[in-house]
Amino acid sequence: MMQPIGGENIQNATEKVGGRPLLFRMEGNVKVFELTAKPIIWPITKDVSVTAWTYNGTVPGPMIRVTEGDTVRINLKNELPEPTTIHWHGIAVPNAMDGIPNVTQKPVQPGESFTYEFVAQPAGTYMYHSHYEGDIQVSAGLYAPFVIDSKKPITPKPDVDVNLMISEWLVKNGQTFAAMPMAGMEPNYFTINGKAFPNTETINVKKGQLVRLRLAGIGQFVHPIHLHGVPFKIVATDGHPVPEATQLTKDTVLVSPGERYDIEFVANETGQWILHCHILHHTTNDNVEPGGLMLMINVTD
Ligand SMILES: [Cu+2]
């Protein structure tokens, strides 16, 4: 039988948004980050909350953002009711740091800790997520952005640079389940950075600014993401820059599970422009439109 996402004495989230940069401390020349995997009650709309399994109490977990060539150390503490591991999706880590349970490491048991350490490379848009029973743990919220900036700054530098992580949830009778807890079962909520429309974040832009959106598919479904008002260029795929001569100009890009697309556009018309998934069922909240995978890009003078 399918089990709801659980835990004991689960607290309400104290942070309102996920994916914010995680602070680090220096130990020698190593950037040291602290992550605690723990359950939390996480609002995905103003009326609906999920029981989420999180890094540091937010969905997505906090963003790790470093410069190419930095040595990073991440101390993971497991306060989940089940074992876990972290996989550094797309990053060229040593095999022992790859986070595959019973292959590259022992699962990190509840109450235990594990330290990951590697050189952050190459530059690009990545993510980190659980690799232990990912069907459940990733669906439950154990994912976050990981951005490696190149040593030479990108030119032109985007004025607005936002990570958008796309996923799904199944909420039934006040309980949260993995997005696809059994073959044939479908999710009924769809989130960008852990929030469903109208509670997704509005992206505020000044007319003429260059906007970079780093789209990442971390759920179980494909999502054709469509931008109104202006076409965009695909400037990086799965972290790797696309040479300018081969950049496609599009208004819709299919983001599959595991993929990242960095898209860029100049916001040259004022107004409230929407970005949304074009599988239109995915712009509903429990079958009620509008909702789900939609957000506003608010362009002002
Ligand atoms: Cu979709």
PDB file of N, CA, C and O in Angstrom, residues 77-110:
ATOM      1  N   LYS A  77      23.482  16.218   7.667  1.00  0.00           N
ATOM      2  CA  LYS A  77      22.962  15.571   8.865  1.00  0.00           C
ATOM      3  C   LYS A  77      21.582  15.034   8.505  1.00  0.00           C
ATOM      4  O   LYS A  77      20.764  15.756   7.926  1.00  0.00           O
ATOM      5  N   ASN A  78      21.327  13.778   8.814  1.00  0.00           N
ATOM      6  CA  ASN A  78      20.047  13.169   8.457  1.00  0.00           C
ATOM      7  C   ASN A  78      19.088  13.162   9.638  1.00  0.00           C
ATOM      8  O   ASN A  78      19.244  12.370  10.561  1.00  0.00           O
ATOM      9  N   GLU A  79      18.086  14.030   9.590  1.00  0.00           N
ATOM     10  CA  GLU A  79      17.019  14.023  10.600  1.00  0.00           C
ATOM     11  C   GLU A  79      15.697  13.536  10.012  1.00  0.00           C
ATOM     12  O   GLU A  79      14.625  13.857  10.514  1.00  0.00           O
ATOM     13  N   LEU A  80      15.796  12.762   8.934  1.00  0.00           N
ATOM     14  CA  LEU A  80      14.610  12.122   8.354  1.00  0.00           C
ATOM     15  C   LEU A  80      14.344  10.815   9.085  1.00  0.00           C
ATOM     16  O   LEU A  80      15.253  10.260   9.723  1.00  0.00           O
ATOM     17  N   PRO A  81      13.126  10.271   8.955  1.00  0.00           N
ATOM     18  CA  PRO A  81      12.873   8.949   9.547  1.00  0.00           C
ATOM     19  C   PRO A  81      13.470   7.800   8.741  1.00  0.00           C
ATOM     20  O   PRO A  81      13.347   6.645   9.134  1.00  0.00           O
ATOM     21  N   GLU A  82      14.105   8.084   7.598  1.00  0.00           N
ATOM     22  CA  GLU A  82      14.670   7.034   6.747  1.00  0.00           C
ATOM     23  C   GLU A  82      16.086   7.403   6.327  1.00  0.00           C
ATOM     24  O   GLU A  82      16.468   8.572   6.381  1.00  0.00           O
ATOM     25  N   PRO A  83      16.868   6.427   5.839  1.00  0.00           N
ATOM     26  CA  PRO A  83      18.202   6.743   5.336  1.00  0.00           C
ATOM     27  C   PRO A  83      18.126   7.676   4.121  1.00  0.00           C
ATOM     28  O   PRO A  83      17.072   7.790   3.492  1.00  0.00           O
ATOM     29  N   THR A  84      19.249   8.318   3.804  1.00  0.00           N
ATOM     30  CA  THR A  84      19.287   9.180   2.628  1.00  0.00           C
ATOM     31  C   THR A  84      20.721   9.290   2.123  1.00  0.00           C
ATOM     32  O   THR A  84      21.675   8.831   2.789  1.00  0.00           O
ATOM     33  N   THR A  85      20.880   9.871   0.928  1.00  0.00           N
ATOM     34  CA  THR A  85      22.196  10.247   0.378  1.00  0.00           C
ATOM     35  C   THR A  85      21.956  11.472  -0.497  1.00  0.00           C
ATOM     36  O   THR A  85      20.803  11.783  -0.831  1.00  0.00           O
ATOM     37  N   ILE A  86      23.040  12.154  -0.887  1.00  0.00           N
ATOM     38  CA  ILE A  86      22.900  13.274  -1.843  1.00  0.00           C
ATOM     39  C   ILE A  86      23.712  12.978  -3.099  1.00  0.00           C
ATOM     40  O   ILE A  86      24.873  12.569  -3.026  1.00  0.00           O
ATOM     41  N   HIS A  87      23.070  13.214  -4.234  1.00  0.00           N
ATOM     42  CA  HIS A  87      23.725  13.138  -5.551  1.00  0.00           C
ATOM     43  C   HIS A  87      23.871  14.552  -6.103  1.00  0.00           C
ATOM     44  O   HIS A  87      22.947  15.358  -6.011  1.00  0.00           O
ATOM     45  N   TRP A  88      25.044  14.847  -6.677  1.00  0.00           N
ATOM     46  CA  TRP A  88      25.375  16.192  -7.192  1.00  0.00           C
ATOM     47  C   TRP A  88      25.183  16.144  -8.698  1.00  0.00           C
ATOM     48  O   TRP A  88      26.100  15.879  -9.460  1.00  0.00           O
ATOM     49  N   HIS A  89      23.972  16.395  -9.120  1.00  0.00           N
ATOM     50  CA  HIS A  89      23.482  16.080 -10.462  1.00  0.00           C
ATOM     51  C   HIS A  89      24.198  16.893 -11.536  1.00  0.00           C
ATOM     52  O   HIS A  89      24.016  18.109 -11.614  1.00  0.00           O
ATOM     53  N   GLY A  90      25.023  16.220 -12.336  1.00  0.00           N
ATOM     54  CA  GLY A  90      25.707  16.864 -13.455  1.00  0.00           C
ATOM     55  C   GLY A  90      27.110  17.349 -13.144  1.00  0.00           C
ATOM     56  O   GLY A  90      27.857  17.699 -14.054  1.00  0.00           O
ATOM     57  N   ILE A  91      27.468  17.396 -11.850  1.00  0.00           N
ATOM     58  CA  ILE A  91      28.781  17.913 -11.469  1.00  0.00           C
ATOM     59  C   ILE A  91      29.797  16.770 -11.540  1.00  0.00           C
ATOM     60  O   ILE A  91      29.493  15.622 -11.197  1.00  0.00           O
ATOM     61  N   ALA A  92      31.021  17.120 -11.991  1.00  0.00           N
ATOM     62  CA  ALA A  92      32.064  16.105 -12.191  1.00  0.00           C
ATOM     63  C   ALA A  92      32.753  15.794 -10.857  1.00  0.00           C
ATOM     64  O   ALA A  92      33.864  16.248 -10.593  1.00  0.00           O
ATOM     65  N   VAL A  93      32.072  15.017  -9.996  1.00  0.00           N
ATOM     66  CA  VAL A  93      32.623  14.688  -8.676  1.00  0.00           C
ATOM     67  C   VAL A  93      33.391  13.367  -8.735  1.00  0.00           C
ATOM     68  O   VAL A  93      33.166  12.547  -9.626  1.00  0.00           O
ATOM     69  N   PRO A  94      34.307  13.134  -7.758  1.00  0.00           N
ATOM     70  CA  PRO A  94      34.928  11.799  -7.658  1.00  0.00           C
ATOM     71  C   PRO A  94      33.855  10.743  -7.377  1.00  0.00           C
ATOM     72  O   PRO A  94      32.836  11.048  -6.746  1.00  0.00           O
ATOM     73  N   ASN A  95      34.080   9.530  -7.813  1.00  0.00           N
ATOM     74  CA  ASN A  95      33.065   8.477  -7.686  1.00  0.00           C
ATOM     75  C   ASN A  95      32.560   8.318  -6.252  1.00  0.00           C
ATOM     76  O   ASN A  95      31.361   8.146  -6.021  1.00  0.00           O
ATOM     77  N   ALA A  96      33.474   8.394  -5.272  1.00  0.00           N
ATOM     78  CA  ALA A  96      33.085   8.175  -3.870  1.00  0.00           C
ATOM     79  C   ALA A  96      32.146   9.252  -3.342  1.00  0.00           C
ATOM     80  O   ALA A  96      31.519   9.086  -2.295  1.00  0.00           O
ATOM     81  N   MET A  97      32.044  10.374  -4.061  1.00  0.00           N
ATOM     82  CA  MET A  97      31.181  11.490  -3.654  1.00  0.00           C
ATOM     83  C   MET A  97      29.858  11.518  -4.411  1.00  0.00           C
ATOM     84  O   MET A  97      29.080  12.459  -4.293  1.00  0.00           O
ATOM     85  N   ASP A  98      29.582  10.496  -5.226  1.00  0.00           N
ATOM     86  CA  ASP A  98      28.462  10.530  -6.161  1.00  0.00           C
ATOM     87  C   ASP A  98      27.111  10.253  -5.502  1.00  0.00           C
ATOM     88  O   ASP A  98      26.071  10.477  -6.116  1.00  0.00           O
ATOM     89  N   GLY A  99      27.133   9.738  -4.270  1.00  0.00           N
ATOM     90  CA  GLY A  99      25.899   9.633  -3.495  1.00  0.00           C
ATOM     91  C   GLY A  99      24.978   8.488  -3.860  1.00  0.00           C
ATOM     92  O   GLY A  99      23.764   8.580  -3.637  1.00  0.00           O
ATOM     93  N   ILE A 100      25.528   7.405  -4.396  1.00  0.00           N
ATOM     94  CA  ILE A 100      24.667   6.272  -4.767  1.00  0.00           C
ATOM     95  C   ILE A 100      24.706   5.224  -3.651  1.00  0.00           C
ATOM     96  O   ILE A 100      25.744   4.597  -3.395  1.00  0.00           O
ATOM     97  N   PRO A 101      23.566   5.005  -2.963  1.00  0.00           N
ATOM     98  CA  PRO A 101      23.560   4.135  -1.788  1.00  0.00           C
ATOM     99  C   PRO A 101      23.959   2.702  -2.135  1.00  0.00           C
ATOM    100  O   PRO A 101      23.496   2.150  -3.137  1.00  0.00           O
ATOM    101  N   ASN A 102      24.819   2.135  -1.305  1.00  0.00           N
ATOM    102  CA  ASN A 102      25.289   0.757  -1.447  1.00  0.00           C
ATOM    103  C   ASN A 102      26.116   0.526  -2.710  1.00  0.00           C
ATOM    104  O   ASN A 102      26.421  -0.607  -3.051  1.00  0.00           O
ATOM    105  N   VAL A 103      26.455   1.611  -3.412  1.00  0.00           N
ATOM    106  CA  VAL A 103      27.356   1.517  -4.549  1.00  0.00           C
ATOM    107  C   VAL A 103      28.597   2.351  -4.264  1.00  0.00           C
ATOM    108  O   VAL A 103      29.709   1.833  -4.226  1.00  0.00           O
ATOM    109  N   THR A 104      28.396   3.661  -4.040  1.00  0.00           N
ATOM    110  CA  THR A 104      29.540   4.538  -3.764  1.00  0.00           C
ATOM    111  C   THR A 104      29.644   4.905  -2.283  1.00  0.00           C
ATOM    112  O   THR A 104      30.640   5.471  -1.860  1.00  0.00           O
ATOM    113  N   GLN A 105      28.605   4.627  -1.517  1.00  0.00           N
ATOM    114  CA  GLN A 105      28.648   4.907  -0.073  1.00  0.00           C
ATOM    115  C   GLN A 105      27.548   4.120   0.625  1.00  0.00           C
ATOM    116  O   GLN A 105      26.605   3.661  -0.016  1.00  0.00           O
ATOM    117  N   LYS A 106      27.696   3.991   1.966  1.00  0.00           N
ATOM    118  CA  LYS A 106      26.593   3.429   2.753  1.00  0.00           C
ATOM    119  C   LYS A 106      25.520   4.505   2.906  1.00  0.00           C
ATOM    120  O   LYS A 106      25.856   5.690   3.024  1.00  0.00           O
ATOM    121  N   PRO A 107      24.242   4.114   2.904  1.00  0.00           N
ATOM    122  CA  PRO A 107      23.197   5.111   3.155  1.00  0.00           C
ATOM    123  C   PRO A 107      23.447   5.798   4.505  1.00  0.00           C
ATOM    124  O   PRO A 107      23.941   5.167   5.439  1.00  0.00           O
ATOM    125  N   VAL A 108      23.128   7.084   4.575  1.00  0.00           N
ATOM    126  CA  VAL A 108      23.274   7.842   5.816  1.00  0.00           C
ATOM    127  C   VAL A 108      22.029   7.579   6.656  1.00  0.00           C
ATOM    128  O   VAL A 108      20.921   7.973   6.278  1.00  0.00           O
ATOM    129  N   GLN A 109      22.217   6.886   7.778  1.00  0.00           N
ATOM    130  CA  GLN A 109      21.068   6.465   8.592  1.00  0.00           C
ATOM    131  C   GLN A 109      20.480   7.649   9.371  1.00  0.00           C
ATOM    132  O   GLN A 109      21.167   8.641   9.612  1.00  0.00           O
ATOM    133  N   PRO A 110      19.214   7.543   9.775  1.00  0.00           N
ATOM    134  CA  PRO A 110      18.621   8.597  10.604  1.00  0.00           C
ATOM    135  C   PRO A 110      19.508   8.888  11.820  1.00  0.00           C
ATOM    136  O   PRO A 110      19.983   7.946  12.480  1.00  0.00           O
TER     137      PRO A 110
END
